[in-house]
Amino acid sequence: MLAKLSTRLAVRRCAGTGFLALALLGAGLPATASTARPQPDLTRFYRQKPAWTACRGSDMPKDLQCAKVTVPLDYARPRAGTLDIALARYRATGKSQGSVVLNFGGPGGQGVSELGTDGREFLDLTNGYDVVTFDPRGVGRSSPVSCGDGAGAVAGATDDTAGIDHPQALLGQLKKAADQCARYSGPVLSHIGTVNASRDLDVIRQALGDKKLNYLGFSYGTRLGAVYAAQFPHKVGRFVLDGVDTLTEPLSEQGVAGAEGQQTALDDFLDWCTTDIACPFGQDRRAAGDRVVRLVRSLDANPVPIDPADKFSGQDLVGALGQALYSKRSWPSLERALASLAQDGDTRGVLNFASGGAGLPALPGRARPTAAHKEQRKGGGLVDPQYIPADNLPAALMAIDCADDPDRPDAARLTKDLKNLLATYEQASPVFGRYRLTELLMCYGRPRGTDFIRDRVKNVDTARMLLVGTRGDPATPYQWTVETAARLGSSAVVLDNKGDGHTGYTSSACVHREVDDFLLYGSLPPGGSSCPADGKDWSATTGSDD
């Protein structure tokens, strides 16, 4: 699931270092326009009816249907251009009570292809709903953003210490990357982000014929759901947020927390791997951690050629590890992939995990867009799947996270504190620290993001919603669930999943049942309910044992 591919971040750190304060610099943009102003006429967008047809593509299930809705490029100026948003659905098999809309995470995760690939995990919901998903603006078929063929070299600017030792040159590369992303992405890049995606979601709700939105969001999808609840509180139906994202921490603190959490997940993997004679890092647990670090540094110094134009670096490996460690089910195949890489220099296995990593080579079989397809994308029309840019996921992730975060340290502050920042990140994780710092730096040169999420998404006056937090989640820590529930207010009910892995719906039978009961029948578990870890009694229990 793309929820598992989310690079949203791991265990929360109460960061007290002065270095991280730099991301708090700068004032944000106004959250919303005054309600006294005349509002733009959006009637034509709210009168749409999707034309559902069988999804094209030999890999798409025959019973999956596709359609589109059209939304304004700029909601403040709806006549200034439009975008088409790709939809997909499984029809209800039982008595339908409308639709439930899914977002699988990311940010940057494609909904349409994900529902086609792993949608069977959600077919229980067709007992009462059409199960619907979409590619958010800038993602997948919906005007996908891109940073172009050369973006990988810029994304890898911190692969070694040269960039850190020469910060002015590094900042120049980062500004060049931002300009290149804007050039390749087209008009949608200036109007990307969760606030606009939430407004698109309301157009989708109306087009589906639902008076209220029923919603199941994973990881980043919980951020989108929370923003929708703040923007459209009286349109909230049955809402489930699984793997709850933070609404308050700046990207700098999230980056350190993410590095720490991913390091913990890697340590857990190595604890398991070193009990197996086939582990490529040996059976000495302490030495195994050092060997991973040496492998990353060796590949950064001498990347492995993939084809005449591309190489696989240590940071590419780190990106692959980050994707693979979100689920224990991936550990056996990750072990085999790492063995092939370490012993034979064979990158194919790790590349299967790394398809969402920044700076990676084009996916196999990806067609190069023609001039006509480039114009189609820039004009707001849907893009054929084979012409979705190979770097769309990392490009969209960066664009959306940067658009959602108002903090932008200036060049002088970054230059002064860059080495200290690197030390802080590498202390959090010798493997993931540099990679996560690069993610933070990629916002440099981009417009400042919105204040809306941090300042306005709180105390929502909505129907009660279910928030699922997993104790061993390496991407969205349980503490974020507790904090976001307190921020949202009395509407939020927390289900404490005492298992492991990123999100609970597809890994815990107890969570799956509780979520289905709420979405299908409106049966919300009492506050303080919990689900046991795998291998225990699947009955939900009441009361918390924090």
Coordinates of C-alpha atoms in Angstrom, one line a residue:
M1 CA 0.0 0.0 0.0
L2 CA 1.1 3.5 -0.6
A3 CA 0.2 4.2 3.0
K4 CA 3.2 2.0 3.7
L5 CA 5.3 4.0 1.2
S6 CA 4.6 7.2 3.0
T7 CA 7.8 8.9 4.0
R8 CA 6.0 10.7 6.8
L9 CA 8.0 10.5 9.8
A10 CA 8.6 8.4 12.8
V11 CA 9.0 8.6 16.5
R12 CA 8.5 12.0 18.0
R13 CA 11.5 13.9 19.4
C14 CA 11.1 16.8 21.8
A15 CA 13.8 18.7 20.0
G16 CA 15.5 21.2 22.3
T17 CA 18.5 22.0 20.0
G18 CA 18.9 25.6 18.9
F19 CA 19.6 24.4 15.3
L20 CA 16.1 23.3 14.7
A21 CA 14.8 26.7 15.7
L22 CA 15.9 28.0 12.3
A23 CA 12.9 26.4 10.7
L24 CA 10.6 28.5 12.8
L25 CA 11.8 31.7 11.1
G26 CA 9.6 33.6 8.8
A27 CA 6.0 34.7 8.9
G28 CA 3.4 32.6 7.0
L29 CA 0.8 33.6 4.5
P30 CA -2.7 34.6 5.6
A31 CA -4.7 31.4 6.3
T32 CA -8.0 32.4 4.7
A33 CA -9.6 35.4 3.1
S34 CA -12.1 37.3 5.1
T35 CA -15.6 35.7 5.2
A36 CA -17.1 39.2 4.4
R37 CA -15.6 39.1 0.9
P38 CA -17.8 37.9 -1.9
Q39 CA -16.9 34.3 -2.6
P40 CA -16.1 33.1 -6.2
D41 CA -18.9 31.3 -7.9
L42 CA -18.1 27.5 -7.9
T43 CA -21.5 26.4 -9.0
R44 CA -20.4 24.7 -12.3
F45 CA -17.9 22.6 -10.4
Y46 CA -20.4 21.4 -7.9
R47 CA -22.9 20.4 -10.6
Q48 CA -20.8 17.7 -12.1
K49 CA -21.7 14.0 -12.5
P50 CA -18.8 11.6 -13.2
A51 CA -19.1 9.5 -16.3
W52 CA -17.9 6.1 -15.0
T53 CA -16.3 3.6 -17.4
A54 CA -14.1 0.5 -17.2
C55 CA -10.5 1.6 -16.3
R56 CA -8.1 1.3 -19.1
G57 CA -5.0 -0.9 -18.8
S58 CA -4.4 -4.7 -18.9
D59 CA -3.3 -4.6 -15.2
M60 CA -6.6 -3.0 -14.0
P61 CA -9.3 -5.2 -12.5
K62 CA -12.3 -5.6 -14.8
D63 CA -14.7 -4.5 -12.1
L64 CA -12.8 -1.3 -11.3
Q65 CA -14.3 1.8 -12.8
C66 CA -12.7 5.2 -13.6
A67 CA -13.9 8.7 -14.1
K68 CA -12.8 12.3 -13.5
V69 CA -14.0 15.6 -12.0
T70 CA -12.9 19.0 -13.0
V71 CA -11.8 21.5 -10.3
P72 CA -10.4 25.1 -10.4
L73 CA -6.7 25.5 -10.7
D74 CA -7.1 28.5 -8.3
Y75 CA -10.2 28.5 -6.1
A76 CA -9.8 32.3 -5.6
R77 CA -9.9 32.7 -9.4
P78 CA -12.0 29.8 -10.8
R79 CA -12.0 31.2 -14.3
A80 CA -8.2 31.2 -14.5
G81 CA -7.9 27.5 -15.5
T82 CA -9.0 24.0 -14.4
L83 CA -7.6 20.6 -13.5
D84 CA -9.0 17.2 -14.0
I85 CA -8.8 14.9 -11.0
A86 CA -8.7 11.1 -11.7
L87 CA -11.2 8.9 -9.8
A88 CA -11.6 5.1 -9.5
R89 CA -14.2 3.0 -7.7
Y90 CA -15.5 -0.4 -6.8
R91 CA -19.3 -0.4 -6.9
A92 CA -21.2 -1.4 -3.8
T93 CA -22.3 -5.0 -3.7
G94 CA -24.8 -4.6 -0.9
K95 CA -27.4 -2.0 -0.2
S96 CA -25.5 1.3 -0.9
Q97 CA -25.4 4.1 1.5
G98 CA -23.3 6.3 -0.8
S99 CA -19.5 6.4 -1.1
V100 CA -16.5 6.1 1.1
V101 CA -13.4 7.9 -0.2
L102 CA -9.9 6.5 0.4
N103 CA -6.6 8.3 0.5
F104 CA -3.6 5.9 0.8
G105 CA -1.0 8.4 2.0
G106 CA 2.2 9.9 0.7
P107 CA 2.0 12.7 0.2
G108 CA 2.3 11.9 -3.5
G109 CA 0.7 8.5 -3.4
Q110 CA -1.5 7.6 -6.4
G111 CA -5.0 6.5 -5.4
V112 CA -6.2 5.0 -8.7
S113 CA -3.3 2.6 -9.3
E114 CA -3.2 1.7 -5.6
L115 CA -6.9 0.7 -5.6
G116 CA -6.3 -1.3 -8.7
T117 CA -3.4 -3.1 -7.1
D118 CA -4.4 -3.6 -3.5
G119 CA -8.1 -2.7 -3.5
R120 CA -9.2 -6.2 -2.6
E121 CA -8.2 -5.4 1.0
F122 CA -11.1 -2.9 1.1
L123 CA -13.9 -4.9 -0.5
D124 CA -15.6 -5.5 2.8
L125 CA -16.6 -1.9 2.6
T126 CA -18.5 -2.6 -0.6
N127 CA -21.2 -4.2 1.6
G128 CA -22.4 -0.7 2.1
Y129 CA -20.5 1.7 -0.1
D130 CA -19.0 2.5 -3.4
V131 CA -15.3 2.4 -2.5
V132 CA -13.8 5.5 -4.2
T133 CA -10.3 6.9 -4.5
F134 CA -8.5 9.6 -6.5
D135 CA -5.2 11.0 -7.6
P136 CA -4.8 14.3 -5.8
R137 CA -3.8 17.4 -7.8
G138 CA -0.1 17.1 -8.8
V139 CA -0.2 13.3 -8.4
G140 CA -0.5 10.4 -10.8
R141 CA -2.9 11.2 -13.6
S142 CA -4.0 14.5 -12.1
S143 CA -1.5 17.1 -13.6
P144 CA 1.5 15.3 -12.1
V145 CA 4.4 17.4 -11.0
S146 CA 8.0 16.6 -11.9
C147 CA 11.5 17.9 -11.4
G148 CA 12.9 16.7 -14.6
D149 CA 15.6 14.2 -15.6
G150 CA 18.4 16.0 -13.8
A151 CA 16.7 16.5 -10.5
G152 CA 18.4 13.4 -9.0
A153 CA 21.8 15.0 -9.1
V154 CA 20.6 18.0 -7.2
A155 CA 18.6 15.8 -4.7
G156 CA 21.9 14.0 -4.0
A157 CA 23.8 17.2 -3.3
T158 CA 24.4 16.1 0.3
D159 CA 25.4 12.6 -0.6
D160 CA 28.9 13.4 0.6
T161 CA 30.4 16.2 2.8
A162 CA 31.3 18.4 -0.2
G163 CA 27.9 20.0 -0.3
I164 CA 27.9 20.6 3.5
D165 CA 31.5 22.0 3.4
H166 CA 30.5 24.5 0.6
P167 CA 27.0 25.7 1.7
Q168 CA 26.8 28.5 -0.8
A169 CA 27.3 26.1 -3.7
L170 CA 24.8 23.7 -2.1
L171 CA 22.2 26.5 -1.8
G172 CA 22.7 27.4 -5.4
Q173 CA 22.0 23.8 -6.4
L174 CA 18.9 23.8 -4.3
K175 CA 17.6 27.0 -5.8
K176 CA 18.4 25.5 -9.2
A177 CA 16.4 22.4 -8.3
A178 CA 13.4 24.5 -7.1
D179 CA 13.4 26.4 -10.4
Q180 CA 13.7 23.2 -12.4
C181 CA 10.7 21.7 -10.5
A182 CA 8.6 24.8 -11.3
R183 CA 9.6 24.6 -15.0
Y184 CA 8.8 20.9 -15.4
S185 CA 5.6 20.9 -13.3
G186 CA 3.6 23.7 -14.9
P187 CA 0.9 25.8 -13.3
V188 CA -0.3 23.2 -10.8
L189 CA 2.8 23.6 -8.7
S190 CA 1.7 27.1 -7.5
H191 CA -1.6 25.6 -6.4
I192 CA -0.6 22.3 -4.9
G193 CA -0.9 21.4 -1.2
T194 CA -3.4 19.9 1.2
V195 CA -5.6 23.0 1.6
N196 CA -6.4 22.9 -2.1
A197 CA -6.6 19.1 -2.2
S198 CA -9.2 19.3 0.6
R199 CA -11.3 21.6 -1.5
D200 CA -11.0 19.2 -4.4
L201 CA -12.2 16.5 -2.1
D202 CA -15.4 18.5 -1.4
V203 CA -16.1 18.8 -5.1
I204 CA -15.6 15.0 -5.4
R205 CA -18.1 14.5 -2.5
Q206 CA -20.8 16.5 -4.3
A207 CA -20.1 14.8 -7.6
L208 CA -20.6 11.4 -5.9
G209 CA -24.0 12.6 -4.7
D210 CA -23.2 12.5 -1.0
K211 CA -24.5 15.1 1.4
K212 CA -21.6 14.3 3.8
L213 CA -18.1 12.8 3.1
N214 CA -17.4 9.3 4.4
Y215 CA -13.6 8.9 4.5
L216 CA -10.8 6.6 5.3
G217 CA -7.3 8.2 5.2
F218 CA -4.0 6.6 5.9
S219 CA -0.8 8.4 7.0
Y220 CA -0.6 11.7 5.0
G221 CA -4.3 11.0 4.3
T222 CA -5.0 11.8 7.9
R223 CA -3.6 15.3 7.4
L224 CA -5.9 15.7 4.4
G225 CA -8.9 14.4 6.4
A226 CA -8.1 16.8 9.3
V227 CA -7.9 19.8 7.0
Y228 CA -11.2 18.8 5.4
A229 CA -12.8 18.6 8.8
A230 CA -11.6 22.2 9.5
Q231 CA -12.7 23.6 6.1
F232 CA -16.0 21.7 5.8
P233 CA -17.0 20.7 9.4
H234 CA -20.7 20.2 8.6
K235 CA -19.9 18.0 5.6
V236 CA -18.0 15.4 7.8
G237 CA -19.7 12.0 7.8
R238 CA -18.0 8.9 9.1
F239 CA -14.3 9.7 9.2
V240 CA -11.4 7.3 10.0
L241 CA -7.8 8.6 10.3
D242 CA -5.3 5.7 10.5
G243 CA -1.6 6.3 11.2
V244 CA -2.2 9.9 12.3
D245 CA 0.2 12.6 11.0
T246 CA 1.3 15.6 13.1
L247 CA -0.4 18.9 12.5
T248 CA 2.0 21.1 14.4
E249 CA 5.6 20.0 14.1
P250 CA 7.7 21.9 11.6
L251 CA 9.5 19.9 8.9
S252 CA 12.8 20.3 10.7
E253 CA 11.5 18.5 13.9
Q254 CA 9.7 15.9 11.8
G255 CA 12.9 15.2 10.0
V256 CA 14.9 14.4 13.1
A257 CA 12.0 12.4 14.5
G258 CA 11.8 10.6 11.2
A259 CA 15.5 9.7 11.2
E260 CA 15.2 8.4 14.7
G261 CA 12.1 6.3 14.0
Q262 CA 13.6 4.8 10.8
Q263 CA 16.8 4.0 12.7
T264 CA 14.7 2.1 15.3
A265 CA 12.9 0.2 12.5
L266 CA 16.3 -0.7 10.9
D267 CA 17.6 -1.8 14.3
D268 CA 14.5 -4.1 14.7
F269 CA 15.2 -5.5 11.2
L270 CA 18.8 -6.2 12.0
D271 CA 17.8 -7.9 15.3
W272 CA 15.8 -10.3 13.1
C273 CA 18.2 -10.5 10.2
T274 CA 21.3 -11.5 12.3
T275 CA 19.5 -14.6 13.6
D276 CA 19.5 -15.9 10.1
I277 CA 22.6 -17.5 8.5
A278 CA 21.7 -15.8 5.2
C279 CA 21.8 -12.3 6.7
P280 CA 24.2 -10.3 4.5
F281 CA 25.5 -8.4 7.5
G282 CA 26.5 -11.5 9.5
Q283 CA 25.3 -12.8 12.8
D284 CA 27.1 -10.3 15.1
R285 CA 24.4 -7.8 15.8
R286 CA 26.7 -4.9 16.8
A287 CA 28.9 -5.4 13.8
A288 CA 25.8 -5.6 11.5
G289 CA 24.9 -1.9 12.2
D290 CA 28.4 -0.8 11.3
R291 CA 28.3 -2.8 8.1
V292 CA 25.1 -1.1 7.0
V293 CA 26.7 2.3 7.5
R294 CA 29.8 1.3 5.6
L295 CA 27.7 -0.1 2.7
V296 CA 25.8 3.3 2.4
R297 CA 29.1 5.3 2.5
S298 CA 30.8 3.0 0.0
L299 CA 27.9 3.4 -2.4
D300 CA 27.9 7.2 -2.0
A301 CA 31.6 7.2 -2.8
N302 CA 31.3 4.7 -5.7
P303 CA 27.7 4.4 -7.0
V304 CA 26.8 1.2 -8.8
P305 CA 26.0 1.8 -12.5
I306 CA 22.5 0.9 -13.5
D307 CA 22.5 1.8 -17.1
P308 CA 24.7 4.3 -19.2
A309 CA 22.8 7.3 -17.7
D310 CA 22.1 6.3 -14.1
K311 CA 23.9 5.2 -11.0
F312 CA 22.6 3.8 -7.6
S313 CA 24.1 5.7 -4.7
G314 CA 24.2 5.1 -0.9
Q315 CA 21.4 7.7 -0.5
D316 CA 19.3 5.8 -3.0
L317 CA 19.8 2.7 -0.8
V318 CA 18.7 4.7 2.2
G319 CA 15.5 5.7 0.4
A320 CA 14.9 2.1 -0.4
L321 CA 15.5 1.0 3.2
G322 CA 13.1 3.7 4.4
Q323 CA 10.3 2.3 2.1
A324 CA 10.9 -1.4 3.0
L325 CA 11.0 -1.0 6.8
Y326 CA 7.4 0.2 7.2
S327 CA 6.1 -3.4 7.3
K328 CA 7.6 -6.6 8.8
R329 CA 6.1 -8.5 5.9
S330 CA 8.8 -6.9 3.7
W331 CA 11.7 -8.1 5.8
P332 CA 12.4 -11.5 4.1
S333 CA 12.4 -9.9 0.6
L334 CA 14.5 -7.0 1.9
E335 CA 17.1 -9.4 3.3
R336 CA 17.4 -11.1 -0.1
A337 CA 17.6 -7.8 -1.9
L338 CA 20.4 -6.6 0.4
A339 CA 22.3 -9.9 0.0
S340 CA 22.1 -9.5 -3.8
L341 CA 23.4 -6.0 -3.6
A342 CA 26.2 -6.6 -1.0
Q343 CA 27.4 -9.8 -2.6
D344 CA 26.9 -9.4 -6.3
G345 CA 26.3 -5.6 -6.8
D346 CA 22.8 -6.5 -8.1
T347 CA 20.5 -3.5 -7.5
R348 CA 17.3 -5.0 -8.9
G349 CA 15.9 -6.1 -5.6
V350 CA 16.5 -2.8 -3.8
L351 CA 15.2 -0.9 -6.7
N352 CA 11.8 -2.6 -6.3
F353 CA 11.6 -1.0 -2.9
A354 CA 13.1 2.3 -4.0
S355 CA 10.6 3.2 -6.6
G356 CA 9.4 6.0 -4.4
G357 CA 12.8 7.4 -3.5
A358 CA 14.1 10.8 -4.6
G359 CA 16.7 10.9 -7.3
L360 CA 16.1 7.4 -8.6
P361 CA 16.2 6.2 -12.2
A362 CA 13.1 6.0 -14.4
L363 CA 10.9 3.1 -13.7
P364 CA 11.2 0.2 -16.2
G365 CA 8.9 0.6 -19.1
R366 CA 8.2 4.2 -18.5
A367 CA 7.5 6.1 -21.7
R368 CA 8.9 9.5 -22.4
P369 CA 6.1 12.0 -22.9
T370 CA 5.6 13.6 -26.2
A371 CA 5.2 17.3 -26.7
A372 CA 1.4 16.7 -26.9
H373 CA 1.4 14.9 -23.6
K374 CA 3.4 17.6 -21.9
E375 CA 0.9 20.2 -23.1
Q376 CA -1.9 17.9 -21.9
R377 CA -0.4 17.8 -18.5
K378 CA 0.2 21.6 -18.3
G379 CA -3.3 22.2 -19.6
G380 CA -4.9 20.4 -16.7
G381 CA -6.1 17.3 -18.6
L382 CA -5.6 13.7 -17.2
V383 CA -2.3 12.1 -18.1
D384 CA -2.2 8.6 -19.5
P385 CA -0.6 6.3 -16.9
Q386 CA 2.5 5.5 -19.0
Y387 CA 3.3 9.2 -19.2
I388 CA 3.3 9.9 -15.5
P389 CA 6.8 11.2 -14.8
A390 CA 9.1 8.7 -13.1
D391 CA 9.9 11.1 -10.3
N392 CA 6.3 12.1 -9.6
L393 CA 6.1 10.6 -6.1
P394 CA 9.2 12.3 -4.7
A395 CA 8.5 15.5 -6.6
A396 CA 4.9 15.6 -5.3
L397 CA 6.0 14.7 -1.8
M398 CA 8.4 17.6 -1.7
A399 CA 5.9 20.0 -3.3
I400 CA 3.1 19.2 -0.9
D401 CA 5.1 19.1 2.2
C402 CA 6.7 22.4 1.3
A403 CA 3.3 24.0 0.5
D404 CA 2.0 22.8 3.8
D405 CA 4.8 24.2 5.9
P406 CA 5.3 28.0 6.3
D407 CA 8.9 27.9 7.7
R408 CA 11.6 29.0 5.4
P409 CA 15.1 29.8 6.9
D410 CA 17.0 32.2 4.7
A411 CA 20.4 31.5 3.1
A412 CA 22.4 33.3 5.9
R413 CA 20.9 31.1 8.6
L414 CA 21.2 27.9 6.6
T415 CA 24.8 28.7 5.8
K416 CA 25.6 29.3 9.4
D417 CA 23.9 26.2 10.9
L418 CA 24.3 23.7 8.1
K419 CA 27.1 21.6 9.7
N420 CA 25.3 21.7 13.1
L421 CA 22.1 20.5 11.4
L422 CA 23.9 17.7 9.7
A423 CA 25.4 16.6 13.1
T424 CA 22.0 16.7 14.7
Y425 CA 20.4 14.6 12.0
E426 CA 23.3 12.1 11.9
Q427 CA 23.1 11.8 15.7
A428 CA 19.5 10.8 15.3
S429 CA 20.5 8.2 12.7
P430 CA 23.9 7.5 11.1
V431 CA 22.0 5.8 8.2
F432 CA 18.9 8.0 7.6
G433 CA 20.1 11.4 9.0
R434 CA 21.7 12.8 5.8
Y435 CA 18.8 11.6 3.6
R436 CA 16.2 13.3 5.9
L437 CA 18.2 16.5 6.0
T438 CA 18.2 16.6 2.2
E439 CA 14.4 16.4 2.3
L440 CA 14.3 19.4 4.6
L441 CA 16.7 21.4 2.4
M442 CA 14.7 20.8 -0.7
C443 CA 12.1 23.4 0.4
Y444 CA 14.8 26.0 0.0
G445 CA 14.0 28.3 -2.9
R446 CA 10.3 27.4 -2.9
P447 CA 7.5 29.8 -1.9
R448 CA 6.6 29.9 1.8
G449 CA 3.8 27.5 2.6
T450 CA 0.4 28.1 4.3
D451 CA -0.2 28.8 8.0
F452 CA -3.7 27.2 7.7
I453 CA -2.8 23.7 9.0
R454 CA -0.8 24.8 12.0
D455 CA -3.0 27.7 12.9
R456 CA -6.6 26.7 11.9
V457 CA -6.9 22.9 12.0
K458 CA -8.1 22.6 15.6
N459 CA -11.2 22.3 17.8
V460 CA -13.3 21.1 14.8
D461 CA -17.0 21.1 15.2
T462 CA -17.8 17.9 13.4
A463 CA -19.5 14.5 13.9
R464 CA -17.3 12.2 15.9
M465 CA -14.4 10.6 14.1
L466 CA -12.2 7.6 14.7
L467 CA -8.4 8.1 15.0
V468 CA -6.3 4.9 14.9
G469 CA -2.8 5.0 16.4
T470 CA -0.4 2.1 16.3
R471 CA 2.1 1.8 19.2
G472 CA 4.9 0.4 17.0
D473 CA 4.4 2.6 14.0
P474 CA 7.8 3.6 12.6
A475 CA 6.3 6.4 10.5
T476 CA 3.6 8.1 12.4
P477 CA 4.2 7.6 16.2
Y478 CA 1.3 6.9 18.5
Q479 CA 2.0 10.2 20.4
W480 CA 1.0 12.1 17.2
T481 CA -2.4 10.4 17.4
V482 CA -2.8 11.5 21.0
E483 CA -1.7 15.1 20.2
T484 CA -3.8 15.4 17.0
A485 CA -6.9 14.0 18.8
A486 CA -6.4 16.7 21.6
R487 CA -6.0 19.3 18.9
L488 CA -9.1 18.3 17.0
G489 CA -11.1 18.3 20.2
S490 CA -14.1 16.4 21.5
S491 CA -14.9 15.0 18.0
A492 CA -11.9 12.7 18.0
V493 CA -12.1 9.2 19.4
V494 CA -8.8 7.3 19.7
L495 CA -8.4 3.5 19.1
D496 CA -5.1 2.4 20.6
N497 CA -3.6 -0.4 18.4
K498 CA -0.9 -2.1 20.4
G499 CA 0.7 -3.8 17.4
D500 CA 3.5 -2.8 15.0
G501 CA 3.8 -1.5 11.5
H502 CA 2.6 1.6 9.7
T503 CA -1.2 2.0 10.1
G504 CA -3.5 -0.7 11.5
Y505 CA -6.3 -1.4 9.1
T506 CA -4.5 -3.9 6.8
S507 CA -2.3 -5.4 9.6
S508 CA -4.7 -5.9 12.5
A509 CA -7.9 -7.9 12.4
C510 CA -9.2 -6.0 15.4
V511 CA -8.6 -2.6 13.9
H512 CA -10.0 -3.8 10.6
R513 CA -13.2 -4.9 12.3
E514 CA -13.6 -1.7 14.4
V515 CA -13.1 0.5 11.4
D516 CA -15.6 -1.5 9.3
D517 CA -18.2 -1.4 12.1
F518 CA -17.9 2.3 12.3
L519 CA -17.9 3.0 8.6
L520 CA -20.7 0.5 7.7
Y521 CA -22.9 0.7 10.8
G522 CA -21.9 3.8 12.7
S523 CA -20.7 1.8 15.7
L524 CA -17.9 3.8 17.2
P525 CA -15.7 2.2 19.9
P526 CA -15.7 3.9 23.3
G527 CA -12.9 6.3 24.0
G528 CA -10.0 4.5 25.5
S529 CA -10.6 1.3 23.5
S530 CA -7.6 -0.7 22.3
C531 CA -6.7 -3.5 20.0
P532 CA -4.1 -6.1 21.1
A533 CA -0.9 -6.8 19.3
D534 CA -0.8 -9.6 16.7
G535 CA -1.0 -13.1 18.2
K536 CA -3.3 -12.0 21.1
D537 CA -7.0 -12.1 21.5
W538 CA -8.5 -10.1 18.6
S539 CA -11.3 -8.7 20.8
A540 CA -11.1 -4.9 21.3
T541 CA -10.6 -4.0 25.0
T542 CA -11.7 -1.0 26.8
G543 CA -9.3 1.1 28.8
S544 CA -5.8 2.4 28.2
D545 CA -2.6 1.0 29.8
D546 CA -0.3 3.9 28.9

